[in-house]
Coordinates of N, CA, C and O in Angstrom, one line a residue:
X392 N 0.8 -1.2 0.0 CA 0.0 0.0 0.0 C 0.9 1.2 0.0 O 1.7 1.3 0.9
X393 N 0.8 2.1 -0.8 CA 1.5 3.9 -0.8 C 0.6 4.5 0.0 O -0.6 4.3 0.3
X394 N 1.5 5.5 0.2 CA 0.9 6.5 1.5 C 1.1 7.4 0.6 O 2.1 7.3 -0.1
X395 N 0.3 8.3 0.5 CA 0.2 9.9 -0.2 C -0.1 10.9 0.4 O -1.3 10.8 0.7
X396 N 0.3 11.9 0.8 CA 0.2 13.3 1.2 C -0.9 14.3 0.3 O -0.7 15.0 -0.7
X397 N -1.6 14.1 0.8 CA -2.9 15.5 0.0 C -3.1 16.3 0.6 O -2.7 16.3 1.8
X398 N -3.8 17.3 -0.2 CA -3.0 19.0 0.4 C -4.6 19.3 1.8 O -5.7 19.6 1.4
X399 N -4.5 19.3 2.3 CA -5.7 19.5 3.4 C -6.1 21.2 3.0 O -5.2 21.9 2.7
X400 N -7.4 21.6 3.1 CA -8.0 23.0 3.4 C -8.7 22.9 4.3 O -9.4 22.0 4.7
X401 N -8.6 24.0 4.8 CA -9.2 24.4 6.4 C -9.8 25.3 6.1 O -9.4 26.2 5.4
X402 N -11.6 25.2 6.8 CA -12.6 26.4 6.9 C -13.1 26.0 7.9 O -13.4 24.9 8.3
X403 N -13.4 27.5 8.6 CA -14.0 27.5 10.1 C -15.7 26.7 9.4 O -16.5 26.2 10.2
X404 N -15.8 26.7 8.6 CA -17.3 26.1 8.5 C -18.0 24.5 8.9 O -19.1 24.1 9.2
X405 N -16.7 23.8 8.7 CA -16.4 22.5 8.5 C -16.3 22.3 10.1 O -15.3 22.5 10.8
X406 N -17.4 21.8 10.4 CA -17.3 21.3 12.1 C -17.4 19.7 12.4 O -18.5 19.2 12.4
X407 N -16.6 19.2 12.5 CA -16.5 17.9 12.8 C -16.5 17.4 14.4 O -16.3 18.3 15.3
X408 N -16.8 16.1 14.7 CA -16.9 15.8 16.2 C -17.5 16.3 17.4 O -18.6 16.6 17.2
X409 N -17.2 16.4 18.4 CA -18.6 16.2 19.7 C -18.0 17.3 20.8 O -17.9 17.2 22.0
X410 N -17.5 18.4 19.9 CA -17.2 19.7 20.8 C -15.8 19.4 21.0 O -15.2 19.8 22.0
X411 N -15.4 18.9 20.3 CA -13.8 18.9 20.5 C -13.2 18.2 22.0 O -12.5 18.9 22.7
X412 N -13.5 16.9 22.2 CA -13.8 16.5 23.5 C -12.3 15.2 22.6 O -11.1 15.2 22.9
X413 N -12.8 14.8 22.0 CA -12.1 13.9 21.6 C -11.6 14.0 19.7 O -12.2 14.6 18.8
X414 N -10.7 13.4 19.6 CA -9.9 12.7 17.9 C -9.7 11.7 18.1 O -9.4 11.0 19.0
X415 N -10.1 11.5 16.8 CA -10.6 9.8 16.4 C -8.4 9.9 15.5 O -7.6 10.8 15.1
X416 N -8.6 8.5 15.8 CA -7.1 8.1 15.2 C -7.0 8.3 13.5 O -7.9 8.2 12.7
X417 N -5.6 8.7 13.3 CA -5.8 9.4 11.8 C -6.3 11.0 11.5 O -6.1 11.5 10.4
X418 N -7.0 11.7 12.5 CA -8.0 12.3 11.9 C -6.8 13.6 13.1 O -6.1 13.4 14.1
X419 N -7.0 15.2 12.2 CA -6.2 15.9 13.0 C -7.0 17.0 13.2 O -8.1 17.0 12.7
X420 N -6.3 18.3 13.9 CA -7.3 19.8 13.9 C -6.4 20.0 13.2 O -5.3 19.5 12.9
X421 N -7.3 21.3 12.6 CA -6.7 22.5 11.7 C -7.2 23.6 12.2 O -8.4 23.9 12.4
X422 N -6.1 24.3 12.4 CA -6.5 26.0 12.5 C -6.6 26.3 13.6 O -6.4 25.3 14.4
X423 N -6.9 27.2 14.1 CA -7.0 27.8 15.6 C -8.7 27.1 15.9 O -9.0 27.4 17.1
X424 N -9.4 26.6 15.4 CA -10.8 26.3 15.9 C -10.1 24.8 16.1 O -9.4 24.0 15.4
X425 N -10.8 24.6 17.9 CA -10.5 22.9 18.4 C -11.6 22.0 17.6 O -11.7 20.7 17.6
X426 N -12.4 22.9 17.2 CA -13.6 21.8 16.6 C -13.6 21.5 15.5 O -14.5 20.7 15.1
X427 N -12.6 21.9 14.5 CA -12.5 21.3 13.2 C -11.2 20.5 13.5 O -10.4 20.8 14.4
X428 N -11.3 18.7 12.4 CA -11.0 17.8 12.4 C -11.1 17.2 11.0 O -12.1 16.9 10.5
X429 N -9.3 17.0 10.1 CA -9.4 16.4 9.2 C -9.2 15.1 9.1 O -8.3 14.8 9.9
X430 N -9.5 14.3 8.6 CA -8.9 12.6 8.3 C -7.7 12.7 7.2 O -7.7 13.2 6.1
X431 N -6.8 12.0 7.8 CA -5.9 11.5 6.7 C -6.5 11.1 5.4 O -7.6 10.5 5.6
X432 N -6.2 11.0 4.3 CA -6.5 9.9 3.3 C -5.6 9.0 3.1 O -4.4 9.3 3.3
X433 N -6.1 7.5 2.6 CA -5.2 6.6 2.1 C -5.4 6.2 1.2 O -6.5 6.2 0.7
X434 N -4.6 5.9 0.6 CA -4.1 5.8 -0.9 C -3.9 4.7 -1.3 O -2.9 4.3 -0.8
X435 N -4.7 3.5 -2.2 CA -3.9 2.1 -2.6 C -3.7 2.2 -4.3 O -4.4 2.8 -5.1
X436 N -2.5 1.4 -4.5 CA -2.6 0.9 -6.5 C -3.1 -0.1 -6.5 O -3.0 -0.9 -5.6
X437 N -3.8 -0.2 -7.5 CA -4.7 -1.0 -7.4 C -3.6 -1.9 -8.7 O -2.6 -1.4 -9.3
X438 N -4.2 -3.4 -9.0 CA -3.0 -4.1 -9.6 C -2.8 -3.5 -11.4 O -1.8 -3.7 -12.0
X439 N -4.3 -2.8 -12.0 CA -4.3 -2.4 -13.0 C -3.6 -1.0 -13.2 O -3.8 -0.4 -14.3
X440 N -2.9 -0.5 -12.1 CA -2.2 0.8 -12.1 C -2.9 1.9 -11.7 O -2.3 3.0 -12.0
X441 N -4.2 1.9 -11.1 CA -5.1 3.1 -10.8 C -5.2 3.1 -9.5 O -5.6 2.2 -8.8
X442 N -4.8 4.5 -9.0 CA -4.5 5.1 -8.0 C -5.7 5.4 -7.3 O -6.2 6.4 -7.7
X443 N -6.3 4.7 -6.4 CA -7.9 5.1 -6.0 C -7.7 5.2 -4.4 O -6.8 4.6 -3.8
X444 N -8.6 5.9 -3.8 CA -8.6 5.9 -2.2 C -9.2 4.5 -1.2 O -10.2 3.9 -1.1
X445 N -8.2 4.3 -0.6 CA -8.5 3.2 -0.1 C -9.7 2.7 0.7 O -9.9 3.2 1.8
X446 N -10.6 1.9 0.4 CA -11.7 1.4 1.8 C -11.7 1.0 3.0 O -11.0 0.1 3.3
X447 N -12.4 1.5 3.6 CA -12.1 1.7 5.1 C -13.6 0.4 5.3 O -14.8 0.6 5.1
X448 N -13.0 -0.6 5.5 CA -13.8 -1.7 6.4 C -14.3 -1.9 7.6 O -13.4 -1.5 8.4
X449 N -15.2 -2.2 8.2 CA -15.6 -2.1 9.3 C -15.0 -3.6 10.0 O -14.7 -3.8 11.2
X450 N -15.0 -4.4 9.2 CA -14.7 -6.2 9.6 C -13.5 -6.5 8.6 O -13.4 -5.9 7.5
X451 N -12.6 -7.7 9.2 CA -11.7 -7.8 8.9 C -11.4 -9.5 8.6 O -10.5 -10.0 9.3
X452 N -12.1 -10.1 7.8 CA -12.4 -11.6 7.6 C -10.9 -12.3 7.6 O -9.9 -11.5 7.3
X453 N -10.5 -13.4 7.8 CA -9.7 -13.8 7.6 C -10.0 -14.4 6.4 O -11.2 -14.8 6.2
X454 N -8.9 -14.4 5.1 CA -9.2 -15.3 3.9 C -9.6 -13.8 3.5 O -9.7 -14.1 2.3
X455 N -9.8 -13.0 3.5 CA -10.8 -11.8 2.7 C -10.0 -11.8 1.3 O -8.8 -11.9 1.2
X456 N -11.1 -11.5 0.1 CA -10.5 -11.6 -1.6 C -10.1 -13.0 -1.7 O -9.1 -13.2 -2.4
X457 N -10.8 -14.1 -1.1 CA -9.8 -15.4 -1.6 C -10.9 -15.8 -2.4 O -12.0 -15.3 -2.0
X458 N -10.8 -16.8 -3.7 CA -12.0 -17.3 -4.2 C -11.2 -19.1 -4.3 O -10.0 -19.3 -4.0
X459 N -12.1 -19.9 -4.6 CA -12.0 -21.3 -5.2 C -12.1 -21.3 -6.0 O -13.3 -21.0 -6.3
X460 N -10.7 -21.7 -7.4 CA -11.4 -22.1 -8.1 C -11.2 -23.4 -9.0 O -10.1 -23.9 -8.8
X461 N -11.9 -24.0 -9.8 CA -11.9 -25.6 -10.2 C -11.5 -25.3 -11.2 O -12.0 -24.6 -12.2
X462 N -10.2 -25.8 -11.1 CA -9.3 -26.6 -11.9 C -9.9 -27.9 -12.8 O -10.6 -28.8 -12.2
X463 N -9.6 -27.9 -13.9 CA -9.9 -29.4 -15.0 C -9.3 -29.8 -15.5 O -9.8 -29.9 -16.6
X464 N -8.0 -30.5 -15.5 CA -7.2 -31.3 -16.8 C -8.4 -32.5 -17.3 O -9.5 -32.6 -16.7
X465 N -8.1 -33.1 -18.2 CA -8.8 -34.2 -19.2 C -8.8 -35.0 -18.2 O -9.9 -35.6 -18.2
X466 N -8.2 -35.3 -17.3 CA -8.8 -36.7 -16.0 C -9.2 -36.7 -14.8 O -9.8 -37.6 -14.2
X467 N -8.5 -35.2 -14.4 CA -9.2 -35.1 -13.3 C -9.4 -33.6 -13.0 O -9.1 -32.8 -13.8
X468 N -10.1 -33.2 -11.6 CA -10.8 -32.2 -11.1 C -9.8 -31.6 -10.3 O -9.0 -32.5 -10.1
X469 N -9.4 -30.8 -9.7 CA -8.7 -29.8 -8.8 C -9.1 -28.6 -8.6 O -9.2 -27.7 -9.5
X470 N -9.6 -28.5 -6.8 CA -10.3 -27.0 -6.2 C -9.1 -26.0 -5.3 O -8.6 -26.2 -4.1
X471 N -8.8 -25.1 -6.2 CA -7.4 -24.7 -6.0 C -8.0 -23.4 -5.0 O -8.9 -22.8 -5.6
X472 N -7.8 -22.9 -3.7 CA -7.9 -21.6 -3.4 C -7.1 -20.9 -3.4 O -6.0 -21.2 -3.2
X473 N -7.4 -19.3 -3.8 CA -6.2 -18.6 -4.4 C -6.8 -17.0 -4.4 O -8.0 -16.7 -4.7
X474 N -5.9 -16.1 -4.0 CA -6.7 -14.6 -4.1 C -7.2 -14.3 -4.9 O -6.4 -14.1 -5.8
X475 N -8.5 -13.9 -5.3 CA -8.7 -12.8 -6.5 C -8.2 -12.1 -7.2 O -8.6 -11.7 -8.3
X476 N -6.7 -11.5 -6.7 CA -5.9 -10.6 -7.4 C -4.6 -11.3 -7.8 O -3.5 -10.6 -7.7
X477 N -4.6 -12.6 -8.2 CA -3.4 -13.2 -8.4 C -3.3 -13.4 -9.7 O -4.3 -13.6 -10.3
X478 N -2.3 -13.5 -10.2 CA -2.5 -13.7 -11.8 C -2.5 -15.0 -12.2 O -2.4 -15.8 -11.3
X479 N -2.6 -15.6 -13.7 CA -2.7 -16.7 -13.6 C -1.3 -17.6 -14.0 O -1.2 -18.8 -14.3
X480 N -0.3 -16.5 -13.6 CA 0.8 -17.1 -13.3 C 1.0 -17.6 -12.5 O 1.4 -18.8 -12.6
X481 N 0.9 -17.0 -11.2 CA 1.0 -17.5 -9.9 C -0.3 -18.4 -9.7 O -0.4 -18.5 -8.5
X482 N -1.2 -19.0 -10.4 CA -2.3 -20.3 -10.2 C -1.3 -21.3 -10.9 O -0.9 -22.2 -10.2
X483 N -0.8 -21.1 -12.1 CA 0.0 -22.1 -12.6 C 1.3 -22.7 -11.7 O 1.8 -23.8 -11.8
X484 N 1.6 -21.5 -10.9 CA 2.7 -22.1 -10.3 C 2.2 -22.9 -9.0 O 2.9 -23.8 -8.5
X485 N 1.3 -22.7 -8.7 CA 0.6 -23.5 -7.5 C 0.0 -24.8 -8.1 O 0.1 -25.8 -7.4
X486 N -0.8 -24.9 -9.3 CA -0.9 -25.8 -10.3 C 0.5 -27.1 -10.6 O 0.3 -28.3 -10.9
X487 N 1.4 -26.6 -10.4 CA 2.9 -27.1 -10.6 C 3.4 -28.4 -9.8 O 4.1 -29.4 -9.9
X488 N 2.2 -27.5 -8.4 CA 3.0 -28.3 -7.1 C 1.9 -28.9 -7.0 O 2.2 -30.0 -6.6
X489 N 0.5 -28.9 -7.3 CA -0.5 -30.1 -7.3 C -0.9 -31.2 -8.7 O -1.5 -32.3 -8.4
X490 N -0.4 -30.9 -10.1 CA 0.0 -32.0 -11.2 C 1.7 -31.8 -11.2 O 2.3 -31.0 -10.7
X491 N 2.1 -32.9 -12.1 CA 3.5 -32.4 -12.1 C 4.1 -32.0 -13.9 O 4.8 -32.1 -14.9
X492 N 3.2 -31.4 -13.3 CA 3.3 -30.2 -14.8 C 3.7 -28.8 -14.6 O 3.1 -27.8 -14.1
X493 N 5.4 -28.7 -15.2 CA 5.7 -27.1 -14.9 C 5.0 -26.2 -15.6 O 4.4 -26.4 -16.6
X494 N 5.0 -24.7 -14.8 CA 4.1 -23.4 -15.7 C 4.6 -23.0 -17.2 O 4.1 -22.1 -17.8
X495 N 5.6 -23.7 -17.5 CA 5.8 -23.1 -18.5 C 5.2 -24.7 -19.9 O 5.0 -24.6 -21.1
X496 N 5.1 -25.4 -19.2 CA 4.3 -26.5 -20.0 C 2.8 -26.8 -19.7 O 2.3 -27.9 -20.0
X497 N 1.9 -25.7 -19.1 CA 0.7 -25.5 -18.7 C 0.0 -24.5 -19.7 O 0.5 -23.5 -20.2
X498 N -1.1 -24.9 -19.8 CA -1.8 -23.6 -20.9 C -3.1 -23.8 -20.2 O -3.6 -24.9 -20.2
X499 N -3.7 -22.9 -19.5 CA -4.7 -22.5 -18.7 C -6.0 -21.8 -19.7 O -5.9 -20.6 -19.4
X500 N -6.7 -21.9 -20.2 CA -8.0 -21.7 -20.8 C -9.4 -21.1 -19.5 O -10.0 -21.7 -18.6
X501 N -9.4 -20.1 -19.9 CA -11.2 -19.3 -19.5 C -12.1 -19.1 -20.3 O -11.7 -18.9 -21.4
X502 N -13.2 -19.1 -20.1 CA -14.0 -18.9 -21.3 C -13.6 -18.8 -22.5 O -13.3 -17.7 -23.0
X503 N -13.5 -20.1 -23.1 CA -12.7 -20.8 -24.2 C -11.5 -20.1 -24.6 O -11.0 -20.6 -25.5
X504 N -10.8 -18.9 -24.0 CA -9.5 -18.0 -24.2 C -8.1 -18.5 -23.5 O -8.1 -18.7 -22.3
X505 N -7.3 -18.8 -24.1 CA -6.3 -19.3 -23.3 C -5.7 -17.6 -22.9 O -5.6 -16.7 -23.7
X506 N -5.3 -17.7 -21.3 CA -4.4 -16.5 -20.8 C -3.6 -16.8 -20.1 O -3.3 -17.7 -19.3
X507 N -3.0 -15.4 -20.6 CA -0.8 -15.6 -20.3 C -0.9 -15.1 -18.6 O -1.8 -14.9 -17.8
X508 N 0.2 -15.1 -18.5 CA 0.7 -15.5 -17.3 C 0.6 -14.2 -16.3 O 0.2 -14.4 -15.1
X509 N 0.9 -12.9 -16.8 CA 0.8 -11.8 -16.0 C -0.8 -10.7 -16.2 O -0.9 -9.5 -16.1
X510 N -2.0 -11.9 -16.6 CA -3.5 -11.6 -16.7 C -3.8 -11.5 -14.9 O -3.4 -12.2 -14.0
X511 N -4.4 -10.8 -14.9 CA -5.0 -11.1 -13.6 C -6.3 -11.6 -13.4 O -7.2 -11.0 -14.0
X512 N -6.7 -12.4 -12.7 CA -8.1 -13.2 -12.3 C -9.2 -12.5 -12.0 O -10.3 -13.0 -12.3
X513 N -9.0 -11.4 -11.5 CA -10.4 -10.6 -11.2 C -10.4 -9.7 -12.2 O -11.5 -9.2 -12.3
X514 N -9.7 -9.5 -13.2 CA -9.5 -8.4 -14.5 C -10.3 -9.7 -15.4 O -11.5 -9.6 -15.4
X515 N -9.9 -10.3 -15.8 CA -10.4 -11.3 -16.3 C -12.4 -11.8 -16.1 O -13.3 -12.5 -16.6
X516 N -12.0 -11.1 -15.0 CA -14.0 -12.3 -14.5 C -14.2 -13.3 -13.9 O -15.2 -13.8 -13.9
X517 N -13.1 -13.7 -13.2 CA -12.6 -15.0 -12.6 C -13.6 -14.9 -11.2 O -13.3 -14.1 -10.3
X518 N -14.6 -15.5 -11.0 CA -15.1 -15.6 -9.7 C -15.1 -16.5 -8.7 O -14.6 -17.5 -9.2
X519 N -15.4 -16.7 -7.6 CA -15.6 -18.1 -7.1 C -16.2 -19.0 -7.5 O -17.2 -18.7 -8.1
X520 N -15.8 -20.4 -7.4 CA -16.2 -21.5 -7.9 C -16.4 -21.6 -9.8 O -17.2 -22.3 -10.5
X521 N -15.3 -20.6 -10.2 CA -15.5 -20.8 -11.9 C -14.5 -21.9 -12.4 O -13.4 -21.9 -11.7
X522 N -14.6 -22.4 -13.0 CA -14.0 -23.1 -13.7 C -12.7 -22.6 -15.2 O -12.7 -21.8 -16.1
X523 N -11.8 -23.4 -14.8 CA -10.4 -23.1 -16.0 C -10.2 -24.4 -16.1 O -10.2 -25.4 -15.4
X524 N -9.8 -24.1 -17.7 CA -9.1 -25.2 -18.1 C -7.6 -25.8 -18.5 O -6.9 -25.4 -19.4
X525 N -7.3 -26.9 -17.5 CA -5.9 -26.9 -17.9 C -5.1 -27.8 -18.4 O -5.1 -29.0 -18.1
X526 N -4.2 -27.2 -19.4 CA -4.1 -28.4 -21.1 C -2.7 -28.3 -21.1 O -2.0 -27.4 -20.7
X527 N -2.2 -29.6 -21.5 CA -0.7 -29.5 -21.7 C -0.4 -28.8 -23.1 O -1.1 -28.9 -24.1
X528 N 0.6 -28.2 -23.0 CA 1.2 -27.3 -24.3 C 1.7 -28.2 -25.1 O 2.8 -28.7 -24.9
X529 N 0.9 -28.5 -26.5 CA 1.3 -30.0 -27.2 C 2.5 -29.9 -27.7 O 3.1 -30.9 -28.1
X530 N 3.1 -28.7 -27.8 CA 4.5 -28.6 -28.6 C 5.5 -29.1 -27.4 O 6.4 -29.8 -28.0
X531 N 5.6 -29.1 -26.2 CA 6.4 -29.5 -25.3 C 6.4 -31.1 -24.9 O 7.2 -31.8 -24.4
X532 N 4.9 -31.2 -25.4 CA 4.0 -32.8 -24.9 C 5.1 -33.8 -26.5 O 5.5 -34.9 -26.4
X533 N 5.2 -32.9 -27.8 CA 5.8 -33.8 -28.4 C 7.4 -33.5 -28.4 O 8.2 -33.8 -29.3
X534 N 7.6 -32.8 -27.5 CA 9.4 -32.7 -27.6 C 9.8 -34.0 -26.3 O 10.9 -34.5 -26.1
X535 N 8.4 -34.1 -25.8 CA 9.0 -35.1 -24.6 C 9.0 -36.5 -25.2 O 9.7 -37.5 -25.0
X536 N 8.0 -36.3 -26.0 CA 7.9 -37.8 -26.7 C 9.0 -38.4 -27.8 O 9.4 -39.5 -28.1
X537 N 9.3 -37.0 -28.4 CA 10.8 -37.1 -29.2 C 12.0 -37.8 -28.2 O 12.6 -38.8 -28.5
X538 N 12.2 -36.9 -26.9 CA 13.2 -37.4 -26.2 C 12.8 -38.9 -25.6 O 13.8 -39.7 -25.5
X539 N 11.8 -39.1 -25.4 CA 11.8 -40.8 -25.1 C 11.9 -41.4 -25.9 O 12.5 -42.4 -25.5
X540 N 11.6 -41.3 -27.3 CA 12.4 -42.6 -28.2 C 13.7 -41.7 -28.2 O 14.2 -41.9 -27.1
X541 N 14.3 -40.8 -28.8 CA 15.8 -41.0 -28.5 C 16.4 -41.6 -27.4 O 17.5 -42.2 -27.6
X542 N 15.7 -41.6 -26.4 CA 16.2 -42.3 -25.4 C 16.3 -43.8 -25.1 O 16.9 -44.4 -24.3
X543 N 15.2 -44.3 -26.3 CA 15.6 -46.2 -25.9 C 15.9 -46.2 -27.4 O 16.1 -47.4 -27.6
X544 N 16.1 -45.6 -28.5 CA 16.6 -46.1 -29.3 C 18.5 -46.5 -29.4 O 19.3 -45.6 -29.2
X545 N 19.1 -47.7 -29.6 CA 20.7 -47.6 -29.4 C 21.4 -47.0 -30.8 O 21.1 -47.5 -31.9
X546 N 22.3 -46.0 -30.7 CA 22.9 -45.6 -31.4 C 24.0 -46.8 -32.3 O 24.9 -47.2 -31.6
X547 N 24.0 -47.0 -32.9 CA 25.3 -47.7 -33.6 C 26.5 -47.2 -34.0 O 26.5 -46.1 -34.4
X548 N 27.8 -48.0 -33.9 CA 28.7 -46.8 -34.7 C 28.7 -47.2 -36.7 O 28.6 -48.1 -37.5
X549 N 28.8 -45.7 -36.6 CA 29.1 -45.8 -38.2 C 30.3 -45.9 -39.0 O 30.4 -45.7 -40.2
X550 N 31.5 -46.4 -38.0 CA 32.2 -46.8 -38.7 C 33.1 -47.9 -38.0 O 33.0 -48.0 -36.8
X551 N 34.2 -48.8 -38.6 CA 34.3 -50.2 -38.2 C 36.3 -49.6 -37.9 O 36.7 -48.5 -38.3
X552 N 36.6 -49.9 -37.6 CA 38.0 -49.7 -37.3 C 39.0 -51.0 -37.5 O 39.1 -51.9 -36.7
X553 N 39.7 -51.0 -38.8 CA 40.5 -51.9 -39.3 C 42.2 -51.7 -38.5 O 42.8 -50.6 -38.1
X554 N 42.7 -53.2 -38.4 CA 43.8 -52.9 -37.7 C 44.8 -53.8 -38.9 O 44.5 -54.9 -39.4
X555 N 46.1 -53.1 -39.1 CA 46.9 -53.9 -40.1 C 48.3 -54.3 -39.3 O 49.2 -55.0 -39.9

């Protein structure tokens, strides 16, 4: 979270709180009047780069922004929990450690769109309990299958070595 400095104005008109008896945390006087009272503002970036004022919650959930969401390869099902604001790089890499399929041999599909790695999940539409789909990247799927027959096929030599 950034902290930002905004410019405060002060008018004797602006009467805040209960006769100047008490300040609430955050919140300061201005000016020779004890009964005017500003609030700080807070400042968050939000992940799409827009600078908006932060909300002030009353409750403080634990898990708060987390969604589930269901994972599909072709055999089986996986209920991954994961923040709303994570991208679907960071699902693939959590993806990694539950198939053993690395992120860079994963292609993750949303509403029939396959998306890259630095998309984010709530930018996207991603909500709880939605569904993605996750495909192996066939160009890696046949480089592996290349390397296994290289691997049991035996090389011969191609040439014989005569001794006189």
């Amino acid at each position: 979270m950034m902290k930002l400095k905004s410019k405060r104005f002060c008018r004797g008109s602006f009467k805040f709180g209960n006769g100047g008896n008490s300040v609430k945390g955050g919140e300061k006087r201005c000016g020779n009047n004890d009964n005017t009272i500003i609030s700080e503002i807070k400042w968050e970036l939000r992940p799409g780069g827009m600078l908006v004022q932060k909300r002030e919650t009353s409750f403080s959930s634990v898990g708060e922004g987390m969604i589930t969401v269901r994972v599909s390869t072709v055999s089986e099902c996986h209920d991954v929990s994961i923040e709303s604001t994570s991208t679907f790089g960071e699902l693939k890499m959590i993806l990694s450690l539950i198939t053993s399929l690395e992120p860079r041999e994963q292609r993750l599909l949303f509403k029939g769109k396959e998306r890259e790695d630095d998309e984010y999940l709530h930018m996207v539409g991603v909500k709880d309990k939605d569904k993605v789909l996750l495909l192996e990247d066939p160009a890696i799927k046949e480089m592996k299958k290349l390397h296994r027959l290289a691997g049991t096929q035996q090389i011969g030599t191609p040439y014989c070595t005569i001794s006189v």
